[in-house]
PDB file of C-alpha atoms in Angstrom:
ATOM      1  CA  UNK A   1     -96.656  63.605-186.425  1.00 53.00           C
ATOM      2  CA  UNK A   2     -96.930  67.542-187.117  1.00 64.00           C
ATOM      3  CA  UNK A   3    -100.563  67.273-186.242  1.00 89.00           C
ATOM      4  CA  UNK A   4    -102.121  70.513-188.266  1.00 93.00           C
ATOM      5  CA  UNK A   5     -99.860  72.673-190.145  1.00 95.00           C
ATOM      6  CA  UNK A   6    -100.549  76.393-191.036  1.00 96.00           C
ATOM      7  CA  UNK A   7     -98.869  78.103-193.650  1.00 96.00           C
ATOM      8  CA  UNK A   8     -97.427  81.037-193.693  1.00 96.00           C
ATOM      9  CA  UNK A   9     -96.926  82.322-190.029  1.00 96.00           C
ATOM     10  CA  UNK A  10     -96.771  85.606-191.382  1.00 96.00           C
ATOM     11  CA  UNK A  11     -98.438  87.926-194.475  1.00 96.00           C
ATOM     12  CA  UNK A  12     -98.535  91.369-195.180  1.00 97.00           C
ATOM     13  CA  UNK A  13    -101.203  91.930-198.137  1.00 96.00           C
ATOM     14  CA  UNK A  14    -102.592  95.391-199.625  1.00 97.00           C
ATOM     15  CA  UNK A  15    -106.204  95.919-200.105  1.00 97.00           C
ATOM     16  CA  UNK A  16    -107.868  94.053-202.829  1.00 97.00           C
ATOM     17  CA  UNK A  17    -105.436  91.561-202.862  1.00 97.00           C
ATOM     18  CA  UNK A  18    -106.258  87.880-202.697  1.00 96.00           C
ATOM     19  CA  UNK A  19    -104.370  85.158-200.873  1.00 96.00           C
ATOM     20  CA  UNK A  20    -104.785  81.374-199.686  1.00 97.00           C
ATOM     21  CA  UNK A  21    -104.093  80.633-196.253  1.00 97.00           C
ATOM     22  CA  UNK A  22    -102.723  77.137-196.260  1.00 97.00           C
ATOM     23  CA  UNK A  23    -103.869  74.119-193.095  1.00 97.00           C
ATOM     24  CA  UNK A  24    -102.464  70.151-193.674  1.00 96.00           C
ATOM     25  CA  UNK A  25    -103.279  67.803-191.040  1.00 94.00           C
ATOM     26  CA  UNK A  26    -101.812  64.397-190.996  1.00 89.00           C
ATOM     27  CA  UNK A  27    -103.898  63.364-187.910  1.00 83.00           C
ATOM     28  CA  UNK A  28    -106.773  61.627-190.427  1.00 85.00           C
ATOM     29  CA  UNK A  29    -109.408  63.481-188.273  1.00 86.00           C
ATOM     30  CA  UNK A  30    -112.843  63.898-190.433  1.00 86.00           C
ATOM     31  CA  UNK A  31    -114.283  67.503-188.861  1.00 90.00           C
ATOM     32  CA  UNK A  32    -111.706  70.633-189.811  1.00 93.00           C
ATOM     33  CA  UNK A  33    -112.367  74.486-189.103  1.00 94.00           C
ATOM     34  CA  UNK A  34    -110.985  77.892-189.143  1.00 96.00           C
ATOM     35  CA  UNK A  35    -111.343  80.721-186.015  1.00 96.00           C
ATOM     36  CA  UNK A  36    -110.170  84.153-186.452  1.00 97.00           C
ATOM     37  CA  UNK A  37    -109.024  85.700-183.390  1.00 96.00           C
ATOM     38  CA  UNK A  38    -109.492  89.496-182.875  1.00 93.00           C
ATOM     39  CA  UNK A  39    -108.962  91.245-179.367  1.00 85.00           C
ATOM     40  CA  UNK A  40    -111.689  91.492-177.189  1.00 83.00           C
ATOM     41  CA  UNK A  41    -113.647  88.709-179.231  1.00 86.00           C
ATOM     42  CA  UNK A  42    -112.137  85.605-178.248  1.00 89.00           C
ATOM     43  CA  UNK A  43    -112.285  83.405-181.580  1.00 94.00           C
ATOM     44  CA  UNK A  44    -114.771  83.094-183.854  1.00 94.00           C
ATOM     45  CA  UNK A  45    -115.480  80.429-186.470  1.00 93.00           C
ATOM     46  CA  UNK A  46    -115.816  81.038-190.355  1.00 96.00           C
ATOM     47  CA  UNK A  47    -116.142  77.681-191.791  1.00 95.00           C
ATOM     48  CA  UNK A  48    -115.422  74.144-191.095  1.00 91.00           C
ATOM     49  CA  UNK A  49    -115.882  70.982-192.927  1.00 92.00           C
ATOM     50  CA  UNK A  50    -117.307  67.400-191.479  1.00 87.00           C
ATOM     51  CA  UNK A  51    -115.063  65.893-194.196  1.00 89.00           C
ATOM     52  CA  UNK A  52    -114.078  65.916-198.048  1.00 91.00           C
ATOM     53  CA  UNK A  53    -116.646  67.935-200.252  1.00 93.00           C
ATOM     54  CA  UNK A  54    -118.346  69.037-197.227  1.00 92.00           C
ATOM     55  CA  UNK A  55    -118.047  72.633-196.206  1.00 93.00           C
ATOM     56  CA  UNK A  56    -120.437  74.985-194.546  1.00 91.00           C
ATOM     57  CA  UNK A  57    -120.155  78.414-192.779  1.00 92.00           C
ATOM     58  CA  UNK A  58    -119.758  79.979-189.674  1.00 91.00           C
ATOM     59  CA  UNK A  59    -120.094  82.850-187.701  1.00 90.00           C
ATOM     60  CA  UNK A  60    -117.998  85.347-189.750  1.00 95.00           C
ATOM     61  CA  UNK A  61    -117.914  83.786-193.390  1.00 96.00           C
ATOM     62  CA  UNK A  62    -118.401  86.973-195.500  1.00 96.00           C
ATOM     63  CA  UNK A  63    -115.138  87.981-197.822  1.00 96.00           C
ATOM     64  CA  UNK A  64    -113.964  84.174-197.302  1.00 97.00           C
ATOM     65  CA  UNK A  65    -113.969  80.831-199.304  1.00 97.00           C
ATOM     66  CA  UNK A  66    -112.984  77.099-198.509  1.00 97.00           C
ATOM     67  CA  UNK A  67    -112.786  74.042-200.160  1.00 95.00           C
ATOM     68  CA  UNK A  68    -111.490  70.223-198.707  1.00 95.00           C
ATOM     69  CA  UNK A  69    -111.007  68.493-201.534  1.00 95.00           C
ATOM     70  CA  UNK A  70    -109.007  65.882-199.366  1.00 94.00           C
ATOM     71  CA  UNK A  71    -108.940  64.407-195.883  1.00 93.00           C
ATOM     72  CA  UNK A  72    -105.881  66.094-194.976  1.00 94.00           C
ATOM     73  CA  UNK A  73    -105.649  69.968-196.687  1.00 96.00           C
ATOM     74  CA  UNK A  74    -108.329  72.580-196.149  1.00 97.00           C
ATOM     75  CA  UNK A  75    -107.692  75.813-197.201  1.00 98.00           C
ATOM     76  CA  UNK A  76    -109.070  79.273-196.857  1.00 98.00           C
ATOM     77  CA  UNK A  77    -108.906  81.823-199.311  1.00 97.00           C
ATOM     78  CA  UNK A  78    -109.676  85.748-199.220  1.00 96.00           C
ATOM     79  CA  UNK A  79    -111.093  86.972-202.359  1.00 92.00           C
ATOM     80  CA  UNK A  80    -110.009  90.754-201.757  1.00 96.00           C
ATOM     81  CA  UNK A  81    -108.915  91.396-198.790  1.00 96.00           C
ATOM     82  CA  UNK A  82    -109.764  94.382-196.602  1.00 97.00           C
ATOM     83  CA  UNK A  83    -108.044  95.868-193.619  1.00 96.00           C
ATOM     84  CA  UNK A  84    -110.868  94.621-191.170  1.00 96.00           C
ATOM     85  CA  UNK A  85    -109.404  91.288-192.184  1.00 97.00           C
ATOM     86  CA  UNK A  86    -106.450  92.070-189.972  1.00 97.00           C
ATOM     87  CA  UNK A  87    -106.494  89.376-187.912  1.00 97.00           C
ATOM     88  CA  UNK A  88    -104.549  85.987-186.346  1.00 97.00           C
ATOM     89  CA  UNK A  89    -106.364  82.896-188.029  1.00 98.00           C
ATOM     90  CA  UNK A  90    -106.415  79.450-186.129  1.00 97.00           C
ATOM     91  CA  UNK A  91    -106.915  76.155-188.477  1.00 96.00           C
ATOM     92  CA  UNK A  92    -107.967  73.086-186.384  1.00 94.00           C
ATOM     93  CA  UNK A  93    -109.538  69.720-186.832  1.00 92.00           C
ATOM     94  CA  UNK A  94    -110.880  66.948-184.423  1.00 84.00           C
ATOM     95  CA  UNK A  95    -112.764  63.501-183.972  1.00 75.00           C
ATOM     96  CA  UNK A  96    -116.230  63.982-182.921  1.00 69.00           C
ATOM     97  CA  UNK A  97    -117.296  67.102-180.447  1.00 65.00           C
ATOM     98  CA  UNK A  98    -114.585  66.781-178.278  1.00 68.00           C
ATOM     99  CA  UNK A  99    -111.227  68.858-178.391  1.00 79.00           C
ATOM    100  CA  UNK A 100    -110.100  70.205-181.068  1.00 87.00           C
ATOM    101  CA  UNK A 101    -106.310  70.639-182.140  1.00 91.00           C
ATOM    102  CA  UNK A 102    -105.249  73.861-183.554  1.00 94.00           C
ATOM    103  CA  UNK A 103    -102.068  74.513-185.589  1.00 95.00           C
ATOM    104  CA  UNK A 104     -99.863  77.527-184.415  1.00 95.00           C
ATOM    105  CA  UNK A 105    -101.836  80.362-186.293  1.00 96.00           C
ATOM    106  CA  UNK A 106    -101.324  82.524-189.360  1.00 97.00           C
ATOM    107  CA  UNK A 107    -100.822  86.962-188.063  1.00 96.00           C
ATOM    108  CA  UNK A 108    -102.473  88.568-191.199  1.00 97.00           C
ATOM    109  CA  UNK A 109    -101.759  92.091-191.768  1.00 97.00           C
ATOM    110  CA  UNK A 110    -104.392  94.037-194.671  1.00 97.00           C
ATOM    111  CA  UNK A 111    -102.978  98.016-195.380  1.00 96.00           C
TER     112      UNK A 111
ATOM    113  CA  UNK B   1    -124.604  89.054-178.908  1.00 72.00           C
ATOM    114  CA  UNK B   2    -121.981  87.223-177.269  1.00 81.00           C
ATOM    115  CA  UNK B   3    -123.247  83.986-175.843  1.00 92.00           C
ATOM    116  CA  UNK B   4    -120.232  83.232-174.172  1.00 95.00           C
ATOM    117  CA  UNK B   5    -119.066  85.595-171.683  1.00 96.00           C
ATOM    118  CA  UNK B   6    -115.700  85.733-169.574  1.00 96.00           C
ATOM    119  CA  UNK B   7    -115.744  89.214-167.818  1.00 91.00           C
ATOM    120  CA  UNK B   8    -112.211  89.564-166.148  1.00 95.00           C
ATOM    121  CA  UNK B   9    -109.714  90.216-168.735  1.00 94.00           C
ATOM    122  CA  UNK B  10    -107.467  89.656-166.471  1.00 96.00           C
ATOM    123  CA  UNK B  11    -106.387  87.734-163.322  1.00 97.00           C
ATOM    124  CA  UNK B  12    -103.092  87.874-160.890  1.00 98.00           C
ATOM    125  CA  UNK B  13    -102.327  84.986-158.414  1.00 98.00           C
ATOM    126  CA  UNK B  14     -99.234  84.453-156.505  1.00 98.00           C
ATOM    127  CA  UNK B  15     -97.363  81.609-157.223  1.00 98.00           C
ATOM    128  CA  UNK B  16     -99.327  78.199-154.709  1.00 97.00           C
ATOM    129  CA  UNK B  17    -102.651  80.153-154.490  1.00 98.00           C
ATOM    130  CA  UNK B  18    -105.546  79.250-156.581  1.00 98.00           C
ATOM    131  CA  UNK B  19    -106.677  80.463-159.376  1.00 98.00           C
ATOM    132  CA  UNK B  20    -110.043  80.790-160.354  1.00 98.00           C
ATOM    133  CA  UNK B  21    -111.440  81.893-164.073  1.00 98.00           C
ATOM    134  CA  UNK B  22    -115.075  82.449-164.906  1.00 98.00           C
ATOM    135  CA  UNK B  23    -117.372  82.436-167.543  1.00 98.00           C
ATOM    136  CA  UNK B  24    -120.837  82.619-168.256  1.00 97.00           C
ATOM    137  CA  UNK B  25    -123.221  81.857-171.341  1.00 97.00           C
ATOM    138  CA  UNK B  26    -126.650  82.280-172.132  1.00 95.00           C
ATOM    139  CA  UNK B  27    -127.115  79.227-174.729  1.00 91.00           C
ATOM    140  CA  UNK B  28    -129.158  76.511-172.610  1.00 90.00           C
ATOM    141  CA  UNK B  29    -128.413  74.726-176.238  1.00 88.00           C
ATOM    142  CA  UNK B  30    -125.114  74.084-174.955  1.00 91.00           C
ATOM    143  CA  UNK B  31    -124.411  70.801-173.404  1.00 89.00           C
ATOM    144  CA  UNK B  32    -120.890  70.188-173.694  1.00 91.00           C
ATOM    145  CA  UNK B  33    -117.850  73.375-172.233  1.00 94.00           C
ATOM    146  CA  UNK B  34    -114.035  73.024-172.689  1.00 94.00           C
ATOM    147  CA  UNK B  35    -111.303  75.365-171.820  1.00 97.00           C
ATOM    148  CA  UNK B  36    -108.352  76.111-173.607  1.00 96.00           C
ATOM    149  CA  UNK B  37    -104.543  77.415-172.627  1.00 97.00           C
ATOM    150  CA  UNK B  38    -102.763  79.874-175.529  1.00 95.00           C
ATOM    151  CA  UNK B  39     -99.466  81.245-174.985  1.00 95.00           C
ATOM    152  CA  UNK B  40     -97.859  84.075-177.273  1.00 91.00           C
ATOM    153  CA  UNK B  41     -97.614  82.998-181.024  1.00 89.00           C
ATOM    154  CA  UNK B  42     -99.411  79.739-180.448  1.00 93.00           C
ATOM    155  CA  UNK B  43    -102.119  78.055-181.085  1.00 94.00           C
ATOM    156  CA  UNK B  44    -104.914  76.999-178.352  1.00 94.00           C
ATOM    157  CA  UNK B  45    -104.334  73.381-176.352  1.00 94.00           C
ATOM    158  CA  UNK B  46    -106.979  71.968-174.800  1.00 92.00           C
ATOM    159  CA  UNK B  47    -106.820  71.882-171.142  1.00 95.00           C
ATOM    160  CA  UNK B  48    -110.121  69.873-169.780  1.00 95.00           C
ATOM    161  CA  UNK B  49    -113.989  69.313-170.632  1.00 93.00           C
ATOM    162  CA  UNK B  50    -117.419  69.054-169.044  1.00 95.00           C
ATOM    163  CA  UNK B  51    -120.731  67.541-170.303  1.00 91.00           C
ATOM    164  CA  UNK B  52    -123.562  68.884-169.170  1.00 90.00           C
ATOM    165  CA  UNK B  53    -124.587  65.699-167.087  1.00 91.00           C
ATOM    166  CA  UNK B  54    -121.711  66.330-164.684  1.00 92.00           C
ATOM    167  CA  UNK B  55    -121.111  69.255-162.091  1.00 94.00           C
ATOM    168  CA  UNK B  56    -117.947  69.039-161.752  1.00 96.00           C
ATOM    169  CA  UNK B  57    -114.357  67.276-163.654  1.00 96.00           C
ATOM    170  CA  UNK B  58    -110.990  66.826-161.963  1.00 97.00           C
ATOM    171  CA  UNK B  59    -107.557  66.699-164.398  1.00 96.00           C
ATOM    172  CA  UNK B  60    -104.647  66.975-161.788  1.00 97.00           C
ATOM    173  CA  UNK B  61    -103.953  70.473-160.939  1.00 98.00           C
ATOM    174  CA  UNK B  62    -107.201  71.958-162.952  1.00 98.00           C
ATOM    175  CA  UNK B  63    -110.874  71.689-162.335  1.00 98.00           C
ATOM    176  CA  UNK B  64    -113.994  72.797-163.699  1.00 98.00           C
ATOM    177  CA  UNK B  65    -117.353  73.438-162.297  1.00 98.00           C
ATOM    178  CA  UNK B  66    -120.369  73.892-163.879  1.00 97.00           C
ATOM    179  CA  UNK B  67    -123.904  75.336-162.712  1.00 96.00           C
ATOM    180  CA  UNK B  68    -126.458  74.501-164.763  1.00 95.00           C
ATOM    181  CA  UNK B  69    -129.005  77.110-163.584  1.00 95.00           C
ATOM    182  CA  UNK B  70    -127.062  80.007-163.064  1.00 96.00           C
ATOM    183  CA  UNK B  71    -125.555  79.423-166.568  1.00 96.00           C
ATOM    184  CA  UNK B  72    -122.081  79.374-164.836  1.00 97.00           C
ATOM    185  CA  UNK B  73    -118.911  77.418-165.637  1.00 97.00           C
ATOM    186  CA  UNK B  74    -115.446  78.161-163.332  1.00 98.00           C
ATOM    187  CA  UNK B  75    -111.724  76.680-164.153  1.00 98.00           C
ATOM    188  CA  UNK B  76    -110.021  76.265-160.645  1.00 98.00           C
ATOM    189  CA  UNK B  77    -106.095  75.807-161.033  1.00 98.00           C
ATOM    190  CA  UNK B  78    -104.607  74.620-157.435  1.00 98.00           C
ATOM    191  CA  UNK B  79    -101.695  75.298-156.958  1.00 98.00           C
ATOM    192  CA  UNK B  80    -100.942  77.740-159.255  1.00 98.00           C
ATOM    193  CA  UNK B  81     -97.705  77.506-161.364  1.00 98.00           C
ATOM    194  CA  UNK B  82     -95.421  80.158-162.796  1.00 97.00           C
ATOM    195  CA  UNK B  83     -95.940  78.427-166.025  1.00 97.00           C
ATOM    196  CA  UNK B  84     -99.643  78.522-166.174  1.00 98.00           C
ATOM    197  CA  UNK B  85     -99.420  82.181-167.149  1.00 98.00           C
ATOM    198  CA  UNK B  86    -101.687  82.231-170.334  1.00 97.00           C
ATOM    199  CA  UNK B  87    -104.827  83.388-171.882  1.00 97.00           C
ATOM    200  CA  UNK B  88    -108.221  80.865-170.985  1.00 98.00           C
ATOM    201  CA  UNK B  89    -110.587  80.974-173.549  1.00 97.00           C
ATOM    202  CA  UNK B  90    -113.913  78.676-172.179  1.00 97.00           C
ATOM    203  CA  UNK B  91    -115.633  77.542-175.361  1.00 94.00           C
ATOM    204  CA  UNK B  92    -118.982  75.801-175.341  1.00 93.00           C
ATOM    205  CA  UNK B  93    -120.824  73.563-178.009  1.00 89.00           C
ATOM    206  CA  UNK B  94    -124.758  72.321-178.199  1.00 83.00           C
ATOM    207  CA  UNK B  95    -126.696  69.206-179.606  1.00 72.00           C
ATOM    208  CA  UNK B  96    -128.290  70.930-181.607  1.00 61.00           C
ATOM    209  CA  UNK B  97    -125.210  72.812-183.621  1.00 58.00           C
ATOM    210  CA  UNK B  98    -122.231  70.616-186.094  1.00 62.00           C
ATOM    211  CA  UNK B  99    -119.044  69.513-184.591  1.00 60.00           C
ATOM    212  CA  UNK B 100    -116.634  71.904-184.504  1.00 67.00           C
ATOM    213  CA  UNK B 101    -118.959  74.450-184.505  1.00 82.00           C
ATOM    214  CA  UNK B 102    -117.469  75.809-180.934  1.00 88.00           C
ATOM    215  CA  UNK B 103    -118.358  79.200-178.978  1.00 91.00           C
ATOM    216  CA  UNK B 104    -115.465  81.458-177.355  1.00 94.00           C
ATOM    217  CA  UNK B 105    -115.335  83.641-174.518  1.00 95.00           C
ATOM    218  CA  UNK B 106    -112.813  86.804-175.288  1.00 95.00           C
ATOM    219  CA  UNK B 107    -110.487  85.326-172.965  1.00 96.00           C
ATOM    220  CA  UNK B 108    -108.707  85.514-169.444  1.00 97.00           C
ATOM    221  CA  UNK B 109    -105.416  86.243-169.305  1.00 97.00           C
ATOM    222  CA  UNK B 110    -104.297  84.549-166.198  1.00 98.00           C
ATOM    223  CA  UNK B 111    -100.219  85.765-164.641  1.00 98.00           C
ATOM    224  CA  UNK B 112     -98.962  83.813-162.035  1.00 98.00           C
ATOM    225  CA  UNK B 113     -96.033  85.669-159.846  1.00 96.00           C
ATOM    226  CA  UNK B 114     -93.245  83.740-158.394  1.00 93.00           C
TER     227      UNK B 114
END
């Protein structure tokens, strides 16, 4: 049981460039979500998803797309990335409002 | 505007003392706090929760407190470990806002000195 699953750990893109950022759960858990985390500003969520074909956005959505066309894969795409996109991005899901579980984190460098 | 709030950015204990991390919000939507525990090149774990209809939660070693009025929530760690040397994020959610839809405090980072 990996729980969630980010892929890659690490990426290196230039500006403009577009990339998916990759989260699997096999934990069956309906509610899914993505967190950036920046210093100084904690972690703050861009979208999440109550379940298949249901997405909506978060606090810091803008340059960034998602899709959860299944139970278990949700991933998040950057349409052309810019260096204020330099950041460490947390996927998690959970049952309900309580805890969530987070996979180990994606460190995204944008020159 | 940062709703949740956790001033100290960072906190030193010796090794058996307590340690005690704070954070404030200014949401009175929120009805429902958890902290979380993140060492290097991980991701968060959750560490322990409160609902707003309690003042207080007990999880071994850890602790939380929350004041309702003064918009207050504090994670007591007794004793303190070696290995609790992390960063806290407190995190808060409301009724009124979607599951998942959490709030985060910049974080503590809490070192604990053998």
């Amino acid at each position: 049981n990996a729980g969630v699953t980010q892929t890659p750990k690490f990426q290196v893109l230039k500006t403009g460039q577009s990339m998916t950022l990759q989260c699997a759960q096999d934990m069956n858990h309906e509610y899914m979500s993505w967190y950036r985390q920046d210093p100084g500003m904690g972690l703050r969520l861009i979208h999440y998803s109550v379940g298949a074909g249901i997405t909506d956005q978060g606090e810091v959505p803008n340059g960034y797309n998602v899709s959860r066309s299944t139970t278990e894969d949700f991933p998040l795409r950057l349409l052309s990335a810019a260096p204020s996109q330099t950041s460490v991005y947390f996927c998690a899901n959970h049952r309900g409002r309580k805890k969530l579980f987070f996979g180990s984190g994606t460190q995204l460098s944008v020159l | 505007d940062q709703q949740v709030k956790q001033n100290s950015p960072s906190l030193s204990v010796q090794e058996g003392r307590i340690s005690i991390l704070n954070c404030d919000y200014t949401n009175s939507m929120f009805d429902y706090f958890l902290w979380y525990k993140k060492y290097p090149a991980e991701g968060p774990t959750f560490l322990i929760s409160i609902s707003s209809i309690k003042d207080k939660n007990e999880d071994g070693r850890f602790t939380v407190f929350l004041n309702k009025s003064a918009k207050h929530l504090s994670l007591h760690i007794v004793p303190s470990q070696p290995g609790d040397s992390a960063v806290y994020f407190c995190a808060a959610s409301g009724s009124g806002t979607s599951y998942g839809k959490l709030t985060f405090g910049q974080g503590t980072i809490l070192t604990v000195h053998p």
